[in-house]
Amino acid sequence: MSGPGRGGPLDGLRVLDLATLFAGPLAATMLGDFGAEVVKVEHPSQPDPSRGHGPSKDGIGLWWKLLGRNKRTITLDLSKRGGRRTLLRLAADADVIVENFRPGTLEKWDLGWAELSAANPRLVLARVTAFGQFGPYAHRPGFGTLAEAMSGFAAVTGEPDAPPTLPPFGLADSIAGLATAYAVMAALRARERTGEGQVIDMAIIEPILTVLGPQPIWYDQLGHVQPRTGNRSANNAPRNTYRTADGSWVAVSTSAQSIAERVMRLVGRPDVIDEPWFATGADRARHADVLDGAVGAWIAERTRDEVLAAFEKAEAAIAPVQDVRDIMSDPQYQALDTVTRVEDPELGPLRMQNVLFRLSATPGAIRWAGRPHGADTDAVLGELGLTVPEIEELRAEGAL
């Protein structure tokens, strides 16, 4: 379990993951996937709540097996003198710290940027919070759900005459995790030039607003407020989900004009292609009832396999609406090894999402799944130079 990433592109990078739940820990996971040596620091009696989120097997949280992969786990109470002292020793030898305490919490423990950067001027500190480090909401408690509501995501999601819809998974947290990993790499690249670290202020409410697209500029320039349109788009049509004769669902997209024309020829309505309104996506969207009616009727008369085969032959864009059972057997995902097998000493063989992308020369890898709470405490502190009596003294203080 010890040692860095065995040849990954981030081999030699040392990361301390002080964060809990999803956004911060996910960023650390992605760094670990590509070779960084990640040490997960958890409170001795209050481990990362993700260990208990969702279904478990034999009392072991399965979400943690994914989120905690490629991380060594130690316990440390940062509010104790010994815990503070030990973290500063760890920080002195680290490249990155990821944390998501409320603003001011690390400072309360004398572990703010002043102390951390004094211990290691090359350190990059990624601070991941709901609302950022300053502003009127900075000290409020917050989770990704609030970001999904505040950002405009919920307002544009759902049917026009139905309530706003929140995602059934950690969307804002996941986007923020991706953004944080990118921010860390940008800060490390800057460090190559300057020799100095810096602070990353990641507000979970911001990355999701970025991926929602041009809503602010539309409003700024036109006063346009994007409405809820269900599965339809205001920018192109036909674009929807359609039910097949055997009760399955498929999704069709026609973002390109040529694809829209192919779809309408395929479903036996080439006549609409000559309509003046068919020439642009926005005009097609205003005639979505006509286009959806034609596409939906054609699909409803055929099985899913027949529909998929016909669309593929016509080089028109389509995908089946899949649940996790379909995903596990999908031939494209299998070819990419998107869901891969990992051996775990606690639960045996596990299947989970593979690393996020493929590199031809220095690929990432899942070296192990999430480890038990504090499993590597003595080993990591021993490598730091602490003696057995020193470790036992920390344990007696309640710092471990």
Short mmCIF file of C-alpha atoms in Angstrom, two decimals:
data_model
loop_
_atom_site.label_atom_id
_atom_site.label_comp_id
_atom_site.label_asym_id
_atom_site.label_seq_id
_atom_site.Cartn_x
_atom_site.Cartn_y
_atom_site.Cartn_z
CA MET A 1 0.00 0.00 0.00
CA SER A 2 2.89 2.36 0.58
CA GLY A 3 4.65 4.51 -1.96
CA PRO A 4 3.59 6.80 -4.76
CA GLY A 5 1.84 6.14 -8.03
CA ARG A 6 4.11 3.63 -9.73
CA GLY A 7 4.84 5.54 -12.90
CA GLY A 8 1.67 7.61 -13.34
CA PRO A 9 2.02 11.17 -14.63
CA LEU A 10 1.59 12.56 -11.11
CA ASP A 11 4.05 10.11 -9.56
CA GLY A 12 5.88 11.92 -6.76
CA LEU A 13 3.08 14.39 -6.06
CA ARG A 14 2.01 14.28 -2.43
CA VAL A 15 -1.56 15.20 -1.51
CA LEU A 16 -3.26 15.50 1.87
CA ASP A 17 -7.02 15.03 1.62
CA LEU A 18 -8.61 16.71 4.66
CA ALA A 19 -12.01 17.08 2.99
CA THR A 20 -15.22 15.13 3.57
CA LEU A 21 -18.13 13.97 1.47
CA PHE A 22 -17.75 14.61 -2.21
CA ALA A 23 -16.28 17.62 -4.01
CA GLY A 24 -12.90 17.87 -2.26
CA PRO A 25 -12.39 14.13 -1.84
CA LEU A 26 -13.29 13.52 -5.49
CA ALA A 27 -10.60 15.97 -6.58
CA ALA A 28 -8.07 14.08 -4.47
CA THR A 29 -9.29 10.78 -5.91
CA MET A 30 -8.64 11.98 -9.45
CA LEU A 31 -5.14 13.09 -8.51
CA GLY A 32 -4.53 9.70 -6.93
CA ASP A 33 -5.84 7.91 -10.01
CA PHE A 34 -2.96 9.36 -12.01
CA GLY A 35 -0.20 8.56 -9.59
CA ALA A 36 -0.28 11.11 -6.77
CA GLU A 37 0.39 9.74 -3.31
CA VAL A 38 -2.79 10.71 -1.47
CA VAL A 39 -3.13 10.51 2.30
CA LYS A 40 -6.70 10.77 3.54
CA VAL A 41 -6.82 12.47 6.94
CA GLU A 42 -9.99 11.73 8.96
CA HIS A 43 -11.12 12.57 12.47
CA PRO A 44 -10.48 9.63 14.83
CA SER A 45 -14.13 9.27 15.85
CA GLN A 46 -15.93 11.06 13.00
CA PRO A 47 -14.76 9.56 9.70
CA ASP A 48 -15.72 10.92 6.30
CA PRO A 49 -19.55 10.59 6.16
CA SER A 50 -19.25 9.14 2.65
CA ARG A 51 -18.27 5.88 4.36
CA GLY A 52 -21.89 5.60 5.47
CA HIS A 53 -23.66 7.07 2.43
CA GLY A 54 -25.78 4.76 0.32
CA PRO A 55 -25.89 0.96 0.35
CA SER A 56 -23.30 -1.07 2.20
CA LYS A 57 -22.18 -4.69 2.15
CA ASP A 58 -21.15 -6.49 5.34
CA GLY A 59 -21.25 -3.09 7.05
CA ILE A 60 -18.77 -1.59 4.60
CA GLY A 61 -19.91 1.47 2.62
CA LEU A 62 -19.62 0.87 -1.10
CA TRP A 63 -19.51 4.56 -2.07
CA TRP A 64 -16.38 4.91 0.03
CA LYS A 65 -14.72 2.08 -1.90
CA LEU A 66 -15.00 4.29 -4.98
CA LEU A 67 -14.29 7.70 -3.42
CA GLY A 68 -11.48 6.43 -1.20
CA ARG A 69 -9.58 4.50 -3.84
CA ASN A 70 -5.84 5.09 -4.22
CA LYS A 71 -5.72 6.82 -0.82
CA ARG A 72 -3.88 5.81 2.31
CA THR A 73 -5.98 6.54 5.39
CA ILE A 74 -4.88 8.03 8.68
CA THR A 75 -6.68 9.54 11.64
CA LEU A 76 -5.80 12.92 13.09
CA ASP A 77 -7.72 15.34 15.30
CA LEU A 78 -6.58 18.73 14.03
CA SER A 79 -8.03 20.52 17.04
CA LYS A 80 -5.51 18.82 19.36
CA ARG A 81 -2.03 20.22 19.85
CA GLY A 82 -0.48 16.98 18.71
CA GLY A 83 -2.80 16.80 15.72
CA ARG A 84 -1.89 20.35 14.69
CA ARG A 85 1.81 19.66 15.11
CA THR A 86 1.57 16.45 13.07
CA LEU A 87 -0.35 18.07 10.26
CA LEU A 88 2.27 20.79 9.94
CA ARG A 89 4.92 18.09 9.66
CA LEU A 90 2.88 16.36 6.98
CA ALA A 91 2.30 19.68 5.19
CA ALA A 92 6.01 20.41 5.14
CA ASP A 93 6.50 17.39 2.89
CA ALA A 94 3.31 17.75 0.82
CA ASP A 95 2.55 19.43 -2.49
CA VAL A 96 -1.21 19.84 -2.11
CA ILE A 97 -3.77 20.01 0.68
CA VAL A 98 -7.48 19.71 -0.13
CA GLU A 99 -9.88 20.86 2.60
CA ASN A 100 -13.55 21.79 2.87
CA PHE A 101 -13.99 23.14 6.38
CA ARG A 102 -16.12 26.23 6.80
CA PRO A 103 -14.08 29.41 6.30
CA GLY A 104 -12.17 30.24 9.46
CA THR A 105 -12.06 26.70 10.86
CA LEU A 106 -8.43 25.98 9.98
CA GLU A 107 -7.52 29.45 11.21
CA LYS A 108 -9.21 28.69 14.53
CA TRP A 109 -6.85 25.73 14.90
CA ASP A 110 -3.82 27.86 13.88
CA LEU A 111 -3.63 25.88 10.66
CA GLY A 112 -4.57 28.62 8.21
CA TRP A 113 -2.63 29.65 5.14
CA ALA A 114 -0.17 31.68 7.19
CA GLU A 115 0.91 28.66 9.21
CA LEU A 116 0.76 26.15 6.36
CA SER A 117 2.71 28.30 3.91
CA ALA A 118 5.28 29.04 6.61
CA ALA A 119 5.77 25.29 7.00
CA ASN A 120 5.97 24.84 3.23
CA PRO A 121 6.10 27.86 0.89
CA ARG A 122 5.59 25.55 -2.14
CA LEU A 123 2.31 24.19 -0.82
CA VAL A 124 -0.92 24.47 -2.84
CA LEU A 125 -3.99 24.71 -0.58
CA ALA A 126 -7.31 23.92 -2.27
CA ARG A 127 -10.22 25.23 -0.21
CA VAL A 128 -13.54 23.80 -1.37
CA THR A 129 -16.69 25.26 0.18
CA ALA A 130 -20.27 25.80 -0.85
CA PHE A 131 -20.05 29.58 -1.23
CA GLY A 132 -16.34 30.45 -1.25
CA GLN A 133 -14.07 32.07 1.33
CA PHE A 134 -15.71 35.52 1.38
CA GLY A 135 -19.04 37.21 0.69
CA PRO A 136 -22.32 37.35 2.61
CA TYR A 137 -22.95 33.59 2.39
CA ALA A 138 -19.40 32.40 3.10
CA HIS A 139 -20.06 31.17 6.63
CA ARG A 140 -23.36 29.45 5.86
CA PRO A 141 -23.47 25.64 5.88
CA GLY A 142 -23.93 24.38 2.37
CA PHE A 143 -24.00 21.32 0.13
CA GLY A 144 -24.14 20.63 -3.58
CA THR A 145 -27.93 20.58 -3.49
CA LEU A 146 -27.94 24.27 -2.67
CA ALA A 147 -25.60 24.94 -5.58
CA GLU A 148 -27.91 23.05 -7.92
CA ALA A 149 -30.74 25.30 -6.77
CA MET A 150 -28.82 28.61 -6.70
CA SER A 151 -27.01 28.16 -10.01
CA GLY A 152 -30.11 27.97 -12.18
CA PHE A 153 -29.80 24.24 -12.82
CA ALA A 154 -33.02 23.33 -11.00
CA ALA A 155 -34.87 26.24 -12.59
CA VAL A 156 -34.28 24.91 -16.12
CA THR A 157 -34.68 21.22 -15.28
CA GLY A 158 -38.05 19.50 -15.48
CA GLU A 159 -41.24 19.83 -17.45
CA PRO A 160 -42.62 23.33 -18.15
CA ASP A 161 -45.66 22.88 -15.92
CA ALA A 162 -43.87 20.90 -13.18
CA PRO A 163 -41.73 21.98 -10.21
CA PRO A 164 -38.00 22.65 -10.59
CA THR A 165 -36.06 19.38 -10.46
CA LEU A 166 -32.94 18.52 -8.47
CA PRO A 167 -30.60 15.77 -9.70
CA PRO A 168 -30.72 12.43 -7.83
CA PHE A 169 -26.93 12.43 -7.39
CA GLY A 170 -24.14 14.83 -6.43
CA LEU A 171 -23.99 16.82 -9.64
CA ALA A 172 -22.66 20.14 -8.33
CA ASP A 173 -20.18 18.38 -6.04
CA SER A 174 -18.90 16.24 -8.89
CA ILE A 175 -18.46 19.22 -11.21
CA ALA A 176 -16.65 21.08 -8.43
CA GLY A 177 -14.43 18.04 -7.85
CA LEU A 178 -13.41 18.04 -11.52
CA ALA A 179 -12.82 21.78 -11.40
CA THR A 180 -10.74 21.50 -8.24
CA ALA A 181 -8.47 18.87 -9.77
CA TYR A 182 -7.97 21.19 -12.75
CA ALA A 183 -7.30 24.13 -10.44
CA VAL A 184 -4.69 22.13 -8.55
CA MET A 185 -2.86 21.32 -11.77
CA ALA A 186 -2.99 24.98 -12.83
CA ALA A 187 -1.54 26.05 -9.47
CA LEU A 188 1.20 23.43 -9.70
CA ARG A 189 2.09 24.63 -13.19
CA ALA A 190 2.37 28.19 -11.83
CA ARG A 191 4.59 26.88 -9.04
CA GLU A 192 7.02 25.56 -11.65
CA ARG A 193 7.58 29.16 -12.75
CA THR A 194 7.45 30.97 -9.40
CA GLY A 195 8.61 28.34 -6.94
CA GLU A 196 5.74 29.30 -4.64
CA GLY A 197 2.43 27.74 -3.77
CA GLN A 198 -0.92 29.49 -3.47
CA VAL A 199 -4.51 29.18 -2.26
CA ILE A 200 -7.33 27.88 -4.46
CA ASP A 201 -10.75 29.24 -3.48
CA MET A 202 -13.30 26.85 -5.01
CA ALA A 203 -16.97 27.71 -4.42
CA ILE A 204 -19.24 24.81 -5.36
CA ILE A 205 -21.88 27.28 -6.60
CA GLU A 206 -19.56 28.44 -9.42
CA PRO A 207 -18.43 25.50 -11.62
CA ILE A 208 -21.99 24.30 -12.14
CA LEU A 209 -22.95 27.79 -13.31
CA THR A 210 -20.15 27.58 -15.87
CA VAL A 211 -21.34 24.28 -17.32
CA LEU A 212 -24.91 25.60 -17.59
CA GLY A 213 -23.73 27.62 -20.56
CA PRO A 214 -24.58 31.13 -21.79
CA GLN A 215 -27.53 31.93 -19.52
CA PRO A 216 -25.91 35.03 -17.93
CA ILE A 217 -24.87 36.56 -21.25
CA TRP A 218 -28.29 35.84 -22.75
CA TYR A 219 -29.91 37.64 -19.84
CA ASP A 220 -27.36 40.46 -19.88
CA GLN A 221 -27.73 41.19 -23.56
CA LEU A 222 -31.32 40.17 -24.29
CA GLY A 223 -33.13 39.89 -20.96
CA HIS A 224 -33.75 36.24 -21.90
CA VAL A 225 -34.51 33.81 -19.05
CA GLN A 226 -34.23 30.17 -20.08
CA PRO A 227 -37.45 28.31 -19.21
CA ARG A 228 -37.96 24.67 -18.30
CA THR A 229 -38.54 22.67 -21.48
CA GLY A 230 -38.44 19.09 -20.27
CA ASN A 231 -36.42 16.93 -22.64
CA ARG A 232 -36.84 19.42 -25.44
CA SER A 233 -34.26 22.04 -26.34
CA ALA A 234 -34.80 25.64 -27.32
CA ASN A 235 -31.88 25.33 -29.72
CA ASN A 236 -32.76 22.32 -31.88
CA ALA A 237 -35.38 19.70 -32.66
CA PRO A 238 -36.20 16.89 -32.78
CA ARG A 239 -34.51 16.35 -29.45
CA ASN A 240 -36.32 14.15 -26.96
CA THR A 241 -36.77 10.69 -25.55
CA TYR A 242 -39.10 8.36 -27.43
CA ARG A 243 -40.69 5.05 -26.48
CA THR A 244 -40.20 2.01 -28.69
CA ALA A 245 -42.69 -0.73 -29.48
CA ASP A 246 -41.15 -3.07 -26.90
CA GLY A 247 -41.40 -0.51 -24.09
CA SER A 248 -37.81 0.73 -24.15
CA TRP A 249 -36.73 4.35 -24.47
CA VAL A 250 -34.24 6.01 -26.79
CA ALA A 251 -32.83 9.53 -26.95
CA VAL A 252 -32.45 11.42 -30.22
CA SER A 253 -30.39 14.56 -30.75
CA THR A 254 -30.16 16.71 -33.89
CA SER A 255 -27.76 19.49 -32.93
CA ALA A 256 -26.32 19.43 -36.47
CA GLN A 257 -28.49 20.40 -39.44
CA SER A 258 -27.33 17.39 -41.45
CA ILE A 259 -28.38 15.02 -38.66
CA ALA A 260 -31.82 16.63 -38.44
CA GLU A 261 -32.29 16.09 -42.16
CA ARG A 262 -31.20 12.44 -41.93
CA VAL A 263 -33.62 11.79 -39.09
CA MET A 264 -36.59 13.24 -40.93
CA ARG A 265 -35.77 11.28 -44.10
CA LEU A 266 -35.46 8.12 -42.01
CA VAL A 267 -38.87 8.55 -40.36
CA GLY A 268 -40.59 9.22 -43.69
CA ARG A 269 -41.03 12.98 -43.45
CA PRO A 270 -38.54 14.43 -45.94
CA ASP A 271 -41.14 17.05 -46.85
CA VAL A 272 -40.47 19.08 -43.70
CA ILE A 273 -36.85 19.58 -44.72
CA ASP A 274 -37.98 22.02 -47.40
CA GLU A 275 -39.95 24.13 -44.93
CA PRO A 276 -38.34 27.55 -44.35
CA TRP A 277 -38.40 27.02 -40.60
CA PHE A 278 -36.37 23.79 -40.84
CA ALA A 279 -33.20 25.67 -41.78
CA THR A 280 -32.16 26.61 -38.20
CA GLY A 281 -32.17 24.76 -34.90
CA ALA A 282 -34.09 27.50 -33.09
CA ASP A 283 -36.83 27.53 -35.73
CA ARG A 284 -37.03 23.74 -35.65
CA ALA A 285 -37.42 23.94 -31.88
CA ARG A 286 -40.45 26.19 -32.35
CA HIS A 287 -42.01 23.40 -34.42
CA ALA A 288 -41.07 20.61 -32.02
CA ASP A 289 -44.63 19.29 -31.83
CA VAL A 290 -44.59 18.48 -35.54
CA LEU A 291 -41.11 16.94 -35.48
CA ASP A 292 -41.61 15.02 -32.23
CA GLY A 293 -44.89 13.69 -33.52
CA ALA A 294 -43.28 12.29 -36.66
CA VAL A 295 -40.23 10.84 -34.94
CA GLY A 296 -42.20 9.49 -31.99
CA ALA A 297 -44.77 7.76 -34.19
CA TRP A 298 -42.08 6.09 -36.32
CA ILE A 299 -40.14 4.87 -33.28
CA ALA A 300 -43.28 3.63 -31.53
CA GLU A 301 -43.87 1.12 -34.33
CA ARG A 302 -40.45 -0.54 -33.96
CA THR A 303 -38.47 -2.36 -31.29
CA ARG A 304 -35.48 -0.75 -29.67
CA ASP A 305 -33.01 -2.88 -31.61
CA GLU A 306 -34.76 -2.08 -34.89
CA VAL A 307 -34.70 1.64 -34.14
CA LEU A 308 -31.04 1.66 -33.12
CA ALA A 309 -30.02 -0.31 -36.20
CA ALA A 310 -31.97 1.98 -38.55
CA PHE A 311 -30.52 5.14 -37.02
CA GLU A 312 -27.00 3.74 -37.17
CA LYS A 313 -27.44 2.83 -40.83
CA ALA A 314 -28.73 6.33 -41.53
CA GLU A 315 -25.83 7.86 -39.56
CA ALA A 316 -28.28 9.66 -37.31
CA ALA A 317 -27.53 10.30 -33.61
CA ILE A 318 -29.33 8.07 -31.13
CA ALA A 319 -28.65 6.27 -27.87
CA PRO A 320 -30.68 3.90 -25.70
CA VAL A 321 -31.81 5.20 -22.31
CA GLN A 322 -29.85 2.85 -20.06
CA ASP A 323 -29.89 2.09 -16.37
CA VAL A 324 -26.93 0.64 -14.53
CA ARG A 325 -27.83 -2.90 -15.56
CA ASP A 326 -27.53 -1.92 -19.21
CA ILE A 327 -24.34 0.04 -18.58
CA MET A 328 -22.60 -2.99 -17.08
CA SER A 329 -23.17 -4.99 -20.28
CA ASP A 330 -22.92 -2.21 -22.87
CA PRO A 331 -20.34 -3.21 -25.52
CA GLN A 332 -18.92 0.30 -25.90
CA TYR A 333 -18.34 0.68 -22.17
CA GLN A 334 -16.85 -2.82 -22.15
CA ALA A 335 -14.48 -1.93 -25.00
CA LEU A 336 -13.33 1.17 -23.10
CA ASP A 337 -13.13 -0.73 -19.78
CA THR A 338 -15.14 2.14 -18.33
CA VAL A 339 -16.36 -0.07 -15.49
CA THR A 340 -13.36 -2.07 -14.38
CA ARG A 341 -12.66 -4.80 -11.86
CA VAL A 342 -10.69 -4.07 -8.68
CA GLU A 343 -9.54 -6.64 -6.13
CA ASP A 344 -10.36 -5.61 -2.56
CA PRO A 345 -9.14 -7.40 0.57
CA GLU A 346 -12.38 -6.67 2.44
CA LEU A 347 -15.02 -7.43 -0.17
CA GLY A 348 -13.22 -9.36 -2.89
CA PRO A 349 -13.62 -8.38 -6.56
CA LEU A 350 -15.40 -5.04 -7.06
CA ARG A 351 -16.52 -3.30 -10.22
CA MET A 352 -16.38 0.49 -10.32
CA GLN A 353 -15.80 3.35 -12.75
CA ASN A 354 -12.30 3.37 -14.17
CA VAL A 355 -10.00 6.41 -14.22
CA LEU A 356 -11.48 9.42 -15.97
CA PHE A 357 -9.48 9.34 -19.20
CA ARG A 358 -6.80 7.37 -21.02
CA LEU A 359 -3.20 8.56 -21.49
CA SER A 360 -1.16 6.70 -24.09
CA ALA A 361 2.23 6.91 -22.36
CA THR A 362 1.54 7.39 -18.63
CA PRO A 363 -1.92 5.98 -17.91
CA GLY A 364 -3.69 6.24 -14.60
CA ALA A 365 -4.68 3.19 -12.58
CA ILE A 366 -6.79 2.04 -9.66
CA ARG A 367 -4.24 0.55 -7.30
CA TRP A 368 -6.68 -0.22 -4.49
CA ALA A 369 -10.23 0.57 -3.39
CA GLY A 370 -11.11 2.65 -0.33
CA ARG A 371 -9.20 1.54 2.76
CA PRO A 372 -10.56 1.07 6.31
CA HIS A 373 -10.71 4.09 8.61
CA GLY A 374 -7.20 4.91 9.84
CA ALA A 375 -5.67 1.78 8.35
CA ASP A 376 -2.36 3.45 7.45
CA THR A 377 -1.91 5.80 10.40
CA ASP A 378 1.09 4.14 11.98
CA ALA A 379 2.79 3.47 8.64
CA VAL A 380 2.39 7.04 7.34
CA LEU A 381 3.50 8.65 10.60
CA GLY A 382 6.41 6.26 10.81
CA GLU A 383 7.51 7.29 7.33
CA LEU A 384 7.23 10.90 8.50
CA GLY A 385 9.86 10.12 11.13
CA LEU A 386 7.70 9.72 14.21
CA THR A 387 8.86 7.02 16.62
CA VAL A 388 6.56 4.42 18.12
CA PRO A 389 6.52 6.24 21.49
CA GLU A 390 5.66 9.51 19.74
CA ILE A 391 2.79 7.86 17.90
CA GLU A 392 1.52 6.34 21.13
CA GLU A 393 1.75 9.73 22.82
CA LEU A 394 -0.48 11.19 20.08
CA ARG A 395 -2.88 8.33 20.55
CA ALA A 396 -3.01 8.89 24.29
CA GLU A 397 -3.77 12.57 23.71
CA GLY A 398 -6.70 11.60 21.48
CA ALA A 399 -5.04 13.16 18.43
CA LEU A 400 -5.16 9.81 16.54
#
